[in-house]
Amino acid sequence: MIRDFPEPSSDKAEQEGPGALAPAFDANGLVTAVVTDAADGELLMVAHMNAEALALTIDTGIAHYYSRSRRKIWKKGETSGNLQTVHDIRTDCDQDAIWLKVSVAGHDATCHTGRRSCFYRIVEKQGDEGVLRIADDHRHFDPAQVYKPDGTK
Amino acid sequence: MIRDFPEPSSDKAEQEGPGALAPAFDANGLVTAVVTDAADGELLMVAHMNAEALALTIDTGIAHYYSRSRRKIWKKGETSGNLQTVHDIRTDCDQDAIWLKVSVAGHDATCHTGRRSCFYRIVEKQGDEGVLRIADDHRHFDPAQVYKPDGTK
């Protein structure tokens, strides 16, 4: 069981090399997590992890995040059943981002709106404004049926 | 030319719907940017954008970020020649993350270490520790030749 991570190295070459995972947590103790589908590479979501969430993810092979709004560990899919099994974990050059390749159980949906991916909208330019067009409106589940009426998840 | 973005809506359904792009910038005025290759979907990098970087990206079709270390707008590839042409911009449900699908000019490398992607290392568990294994060590360019000796880029 992973209990802690070493401090990031102040030696840039060391931080960028092989060796111990030494995540560069930000001032709030978080790294960014990017989540793609292990089967086809689709970008599903972006979230955050604290040390505990990252350790739990590595230890259990099930994705855990840190919910900034609820200020607690968030085992993704615990309510909806859409648990994420982790196939591969990577980190980037300065170790402040984590990439999970996952397969999604349940409805095969990651977004709380019921869509497969949280990135269901395309940004387009109209005159001097950015406008959002919905590119995917297929709901794999009905959020009202899956989450509590108060919107908690 | 985009000069500003509207405030995010306090109405969750509105923030998640079609309509004006209303990025939910964090306390530092930033959103997370996830960058994938438009051709094969490979995750290339994770960075941050302030309002100016996002507006410049939408306006010019060339990826701009905000460098937190240098505290200024960062036109990716300006030194290395590896400019990113943006094919598609998406945002997620709460509009605090941006996804760019890009094609990379120059060396077709995104990482400052010369590799194609910043995510060149796999996290593995060894006993009670996370260990990094280098999965891609092919350098598309020599960083010492491309960047200044002091490591600025």
Coordinates of C-alpha atoms in Angstrom, one line a residue:
Chain A
M1 CA 0.0 0.0 0.0
I2 CA 1.4 3.4 -1.0
R3 CA 1.4 5.7 2.0
D4 CA 3.2 8.7 0.7
F5 CA 5.2 10.1 -2.2
P6 CA 8.7 11.6 -2.1
E7 CA 9.0 15.4 -2.6
P8 CA 9.6 16.5 -6.3
S9 CA 13.3 16.9 -7.1
S10 CA 14.6 20.4 -7.5
D11 CA 16.9 18.9 -10.1
K12 CA 14.9 19.2 -13.3
A13 CA 16.7 16.4 -15.1
E14 CA 16.0 14.1 -12.1
Q15 CA 12.3 15.1 -12.0
E16 CA 12.1 14.3 -15.7
G17 CA 13.8 11.0 -15.6
P18 CA 13.0 7.4 -14.5
G19 CA 12.9 6.6 -10.8
A20 CA 10.4 7.2 -8.0
L21 CA 7.1 8.9 -8.8
A22 CA 7.4 12.3 -7.1
P23 CA 4.2 14.2 -8.0
A24 CA 4.5 18.0 -8.0
F25 CA 1.3 18.8 -6.1
D26 CA 0.2 22.4 -6.3
A27 CA -0.5 24.9 -3.5
N28 CA -3.7 23.1 -2.8
G29 CA -2.1 19.7 -2.7
L30 CA -3.5 18.6 -6.1
V31 CA -2.3 17.4 -9.5
T32 CA -4.4 17.4 -12.7
A33 CA -5.8 14.1 -13.8
V34 CA -6.7 13.5 -17.5
V35 CA -8.8 10.5 -18.2
T36 CA -9.1 8.8 -21.6
D37 CA -10.9 5.6 -22.7
A38 CA -8.4 2.7 -22.9
A39 CA -10.2 1.3 -25.9
D40 CA -10.3 4.2 -28.3
G41 CA -8.5 7.1 -26.6
E42 CA -11.5 9.4 -26.3
L43 CA -11.0 12.1 -23.7
L44 CA -13.6 11.5 -21.0
M45 CA -12.9 14.0 -18.2
V46 CA -10.4 16.2 -16.4
A47 CA -10.3 16.1 -12.6
H48 CA -7.9 16.5 -9.7
M49 CA -6.1 14.2 -7.3
N50 CA -4.5 14.7 -3.9
A51 CA -1.9 12.3 -2.6
E52 CA -4.5 10.0 -1.1
A53 CA -6.5 9.8 -4.3
L54 CA -3.4 9.0 -6.4
A55 CA -2.2 6.4 -3.9
L56 CA -5.7 4.8 -3.8
T57 CA -5.8 4.7 -7.6
I58 CA -2.4 3.0 -7.9
D59 CA -3.2 0.6 -5.1
T60 CA -6.7 -0.5 -6.2
G61 CA -6.6 0.0 -9.9
I62 CA -9.9 1.9 -9.6
A63 CA -9.8 5.6 -10.3
H64 CA -10.2 7.9 -7.3
Y65 CA -10.1 11.7 -7.4
Y66 CA -10.4 14.6 -5.0
S67 CA -13.6 16.6 -5.2
R68 CA -12.8 20.2 -4.8
S69 CA -16.5 21.1 -4.3
R70 CA -17.1 18.5 -1.7
R71 CA -13.6 18.5 -0.3
K72 CA -13.2 14.8 -0.1
I73 CA -12.0 11.7 -1.8
W74 CA -14.3 10.9 -4.8
K75 CA -14.4 7.3 -5.9
K76 CA -15.8 8.0 -9.4
G77 CA -18.9 5.9 -10.2
E78 CA -19.7 5.0 -6.6
T79 CA -23.2 6.4 -7.1
S80 CA -23.8 5.9 -10.8
G81 CA -22.0 2.5 -11.1
N82 CA -19.8 3.9 -13.7
L83 CA -16.5 2.9 -12.0
Q84 CA -13.3 3.4 -13.9
T85 CA -10.9 0.5 -14.1
V86 CA -7.4 1.8 -14.7
H87 CA -5.3 0.1 -17.4
D88 CA -2.4 2.5 -17.6
I89 CA -1.1 5.5 -15.5
R90 CA 1.3 8.0 -16.9
T91 CA 2.8 11.3 -15.7
D92 CA 4.2 14.2 -17.6
C93 CA 7.6 15.8 -17.7
D94 CA 7.3 17.9 -14.5
Q95 CA 5.0 15.4 -12.8
D96 CA 2.1 17.8 -12.1
A97 CA -0.3 15.9 -14.3
I98 CA -1.5 12.3 -14.3
W99 CA -3.0 10.5 -17.3
L100 CA -5.3 7.5 -16.7
K101 CA -6.4 5.2 -19.4
V102 CA -9.6 3.6 -18.1
S103 CA -12.5 1.4 -19.0
V104 CA -15.8 2.6 -17.7
A105 CA -18.3 0.1 -16.1
G106 CA -22.1 0.5 -15.8
H107 CA -23.6 2.9 -18.4
D108 CA -20.2 3.5 -20.1
A109 CA -20.8 7.2 -19.3
T110 CA -18.4 9.5 -17.5
C111 CA -20.2 12.8 -17.4
H112 CA -22.8 13.5 -14.7
T113 CA -25.1 14.7 -17.5
G114 CA -25.3 11.1 -18.7
R115 CA -23.1 11.6 -21.7
R116 CA -20.1 9.5 -22.5
S117 CA -17.6 12.3 -22.2
C118 CA -17.7 15.6 -20.3
F119 CA -16.3 17.3 -23.5
Y120 CA -19.6 17.1 -25.4
R121 CA -19.5 20.7 -26.7
I122 CA -17.4 22.3 -29.5
V123 CA -16.3 25.9 -29.2
E124 CA -17.0 28.0 -32.3
K125 CA -16.3 31.6 -33.1
Q126 CA -19.2 33.7 -34.1
G127 CA -18.2 37.3 -34.7
D128 CA -16.4 38.5 -31.5
E129 CA -17.8 35.7 -29.3
G130 CA -17.1 32.1 -28.4
V131 CA -20.2 30.0 -28.8
L132 CA -20.8 26.4 -27.7
R133 CA -22.4 23.8 -30.0
I134 CA -23.4 20.4 -28.5
A135 CA -21.6 17.7 -30.5
D136 CA -22.9 14.8 -28.4
D137 CA -26.3 14.7 -26.8
H138 CA -26.7 11.0 -26.4
R139 CA -27.5 10.3 -22.7
H140 CA -26.4 6.9 -21.5
F141 CA -28.4 7.3 -18.3
D142 CA -31.0 9.7 -16.8
P143 CA -29.2 11.8 -14.2
A144 CA -32.4 12.4 -12.3
Q145 CA -32.8 8.6 -11.8
V146 CA -29.1 8.0 -10.9
Y147 CA -28.3 10.9 -8.6
K148 CA -30.2 12.3 -5.6
P149 CA -32.7 15.1 -6.3
D150 CA -30.4 17.6 -4.6
G151 CA -27.8 16.9 -7.4
T152 CA -25.2 15.4 -5.1
K153 CA -23.3 12.5 -6.7
Chain B
M1 CA -11.5 39.5 -32.1
I2 CA -12.6 38.1 -28.8
R3 CA -12.0 40.7 -26.0
D4 CA -13.6 39.1 -23.0
F5 CA -15.8 36.2 -21.9
P6 CA -19.0 36.3 -20.0
E7 CA -19.1 35.2 -16.3
P8 CA -19.9 31.6 -15.8
S9 CA -23.6 31.1 -15.0
S10 CA -24.7 30.2 -11.5
D11 CA -27.4 28.1 -13.1
K12 CA -25.8 24.7 -13.5
A13 CA -28.1 23.7 -16.4
E14 CA -27.2 26.9 -18.3
Q15 CA -23.5 26.4 -17.7
E16 CA -23.8 22.9 -19.1
G17 CA -25.9 23.8 -22.2
P18 CA -25.3 25.4 -25.6
G19 CA -24.8 29.2 -25.8
A20 CA -22.0 31.5 -25.0
L21 CA -18.6 30.1 -23.9
A22 CA -18.3 31.2 -20.3
P23 CA -15.1 29.7 -18.9
A24 CA -15.0 29.0 -15.2
F25 CA -11.5 30.5 -14.5
D26 CA -10.0 29.4 -11.1
A27 CA -8.8 31.8 -8.4
N28 CA -5.7 32.4 -10.5
G29 CA -7.7 33.2 -13.6
L30 CA -6.8 29.9 -15.3
V31 CA -8.5 27.0 -16.9
T32 CA -6.8 23.6 -17.6
A33 CA -5.9 22.9 -21.3
V34 CA -5.6 19.3 -22.5
V35 CA -3.9 18.9 -25.8
T36 CA -4.2 15.9 -28.1
D37 CA -3.0 15.2 -31.6
A38 CA -5.8 15.8 -34.1
A39 CA -4.5 12.9 -36.3
D40 CA -4.4 10.0 -33.8
G41 CA -5.7 11.4 -30.5
E42 CA -2.4 10.9 -28.6
L43 CA -2.3 13.0 -25.4
L44 CA 0.5 15.5 -25.9
M45 CA 0.5 17.9 -23.0
V46 CA -1.5 19.6 -20.2
A47 CA -1.1 23.3 -19.7
H48 CA -3.1 26.3 -18.5
M49 CA -4.8 29.3 -20.2
N50 CA -5.9 32.6 -18.9
A51 CA -8.6 34.6 -20.7
E52 CA -6.1 36.2 -23.0
A53 CA -4.5 32.9 -24.0
L54 CA -7.9 31.4 -24.7
A55 CA -9.1 34.4 -26.7
L56 CA -5.8 34.4 -28.7
T57 CA -6.2 30.6 -29.4
I58 CA -9.8 31.0 -30.7
D59 CA -8.9 34.1 -32.7
T60 CA -5.7 32.9 -34.4
G61 CA -6.2 29.1 -34.5
I62 CA -2.7 28.8 -33.0
A63 CA -2.4 27.4 -29.5
H64 CA -1.5 30.0 -26.8
Y65 CA -1.1 29.2 -23.1
Y66 CA -0.3 31.0 -19.9
S67 CA 3.1 30.1 -18.4
R68 CA 2.7 30.0 -14.7
S69 CA 6.5 29.9 -14.1
R70 CA 7.2 32.8 -16.5
R71 CA 3.9 34.6 -15.7
K72 CA 3.2 35.5 -19.3
I73 CA 1.4 34.4 -22.4
W74 CA 3.2 31.5 -24.0
K75 CA 2.8 30.9 -27.8
K76 CA 3.8 27.3 -27.8
G77 CA 6.5 26.5 -30.3
E78 CA 7.7 30.1 -30.8
T79 CA 11.2 29.1 -29.9
S80 CA 11.3 25.4 -31.1
G81 CA 9.2 25.9 -34.2
N82 CA 6.7 23.3 -33.0
L83 CA 3.7 25.6 -33.3
Q84 CA 0.3 24.0 -32.7
T85 CA -2.4 24.5 -35.3
V86 CA -5.8 24.1 -33.6
H87 CA -8.4 21.9 -35.4
D88 CA -11.0 21.6 -32.8
I89 CA -11.7 23.3 -29.4
R90 CA -14.0 21.7 -26.8
T91 CA -14.9 22.5 -23.2
D92 CA -16.3 20.3 -20.5
C93 CA -19.5 20.3 -18.5
D94 CA -18.6 23.0 -16.0
Q95 CA -16.3 24.9 -18.5
D96 CA -13.2 24.8 -16.4
A97 CA -11.2 22.7 -18.9
I98 CA -10.5 23.2 -22.6
W99 CA -9.6 20.4 -25.0
L100 CA -7.5 21.3 -28.1
K101 CA -7.0 18.9 -31.0
V102 CA -3.9 20.1 -32.7
S103 CA -1.4 19.3 -35.4
V104 CA 2.2 20.1 -34.4
A105 CA 4.6 21.8 -36.9
G106 CA 8.4 21.6 -36.9
H107 CA 9.8 18.5 -35.2
D108 CA 6.3 17.1 -34.4
A109 CA 7.4 17.2 -30.8
T110 CA 5.5 18.8 -27.9
C111 CA 7.7 18.1 -24.9
H112 CA 10.6 20.4 -24.1
T113 CA 12.7 17.2 -23.6
G114 CA 12.3 16.6 -27.4
R115 CA 9.8 13.8 -27.1
R116 CA 6.5 13.8 -29.0
S117 CA 4.4 13.8 -25.8
C118 CA 5.1 15.1 -22.3
F119 CA 3.5 11.8 -21.0
Y120 CA 6.5 9.6 -21.9
R121 CA 6.6 7.8 -18.5
I122 CA 4.4 5.0 -17.2
V123 CA 3.7 4.7 -13.4
E124 CA 4.2 1.3 -12.0
K125 CA 3.8 -0.1 -8.5
Q126 CA 6.8 -1.7 -7.0
G127 CA 6.1 -2.9 -3.4
D128 CA 4.9 0.2 -1.6
E129 CA 6.2 2.7 -4.1
G130 CA 5.3 4.3 -7.4
V131 CA 8.1 3.9 -10.0
L132 CA 8.4 5.6 -13.4
R133 CA 9.4 3.7 -16.4
I134 CA 10.3 5.5 -19.6
A135 CA 8.0 4.3 -22.4
D136 CA 9.2 6.7 -25.1
D137 CA 12.7 7.9 -25.3
H138 CA 12.8 9.0 -28.9
R139 CA 14.0 12.6 -29.1
H140 CA 12.7 14.5 -32.1
F141 CA 15.1 17.3 -31.4
D142 CA 18.0 18.1 -29.2
P143 CA 16.8 20.5 -26.5
A144 CA 20.3 21.9 -26.0
Q145 CA 20.3 23.0 -29.7
V146 CA 16.8 24.4 -29.7
Y147 CA 16.6 26.2 -26.3
K148 CA 18.9 28.7 -24.8
P149 CA 21.6 27.3 -22.5
D150 CA 19.8 28.8 -19.4
G151 CA 16.9 26.5 -20.2
T152 CA 14.4 29.2 -21.1
K153 CA 12.1 28.4 -23.9

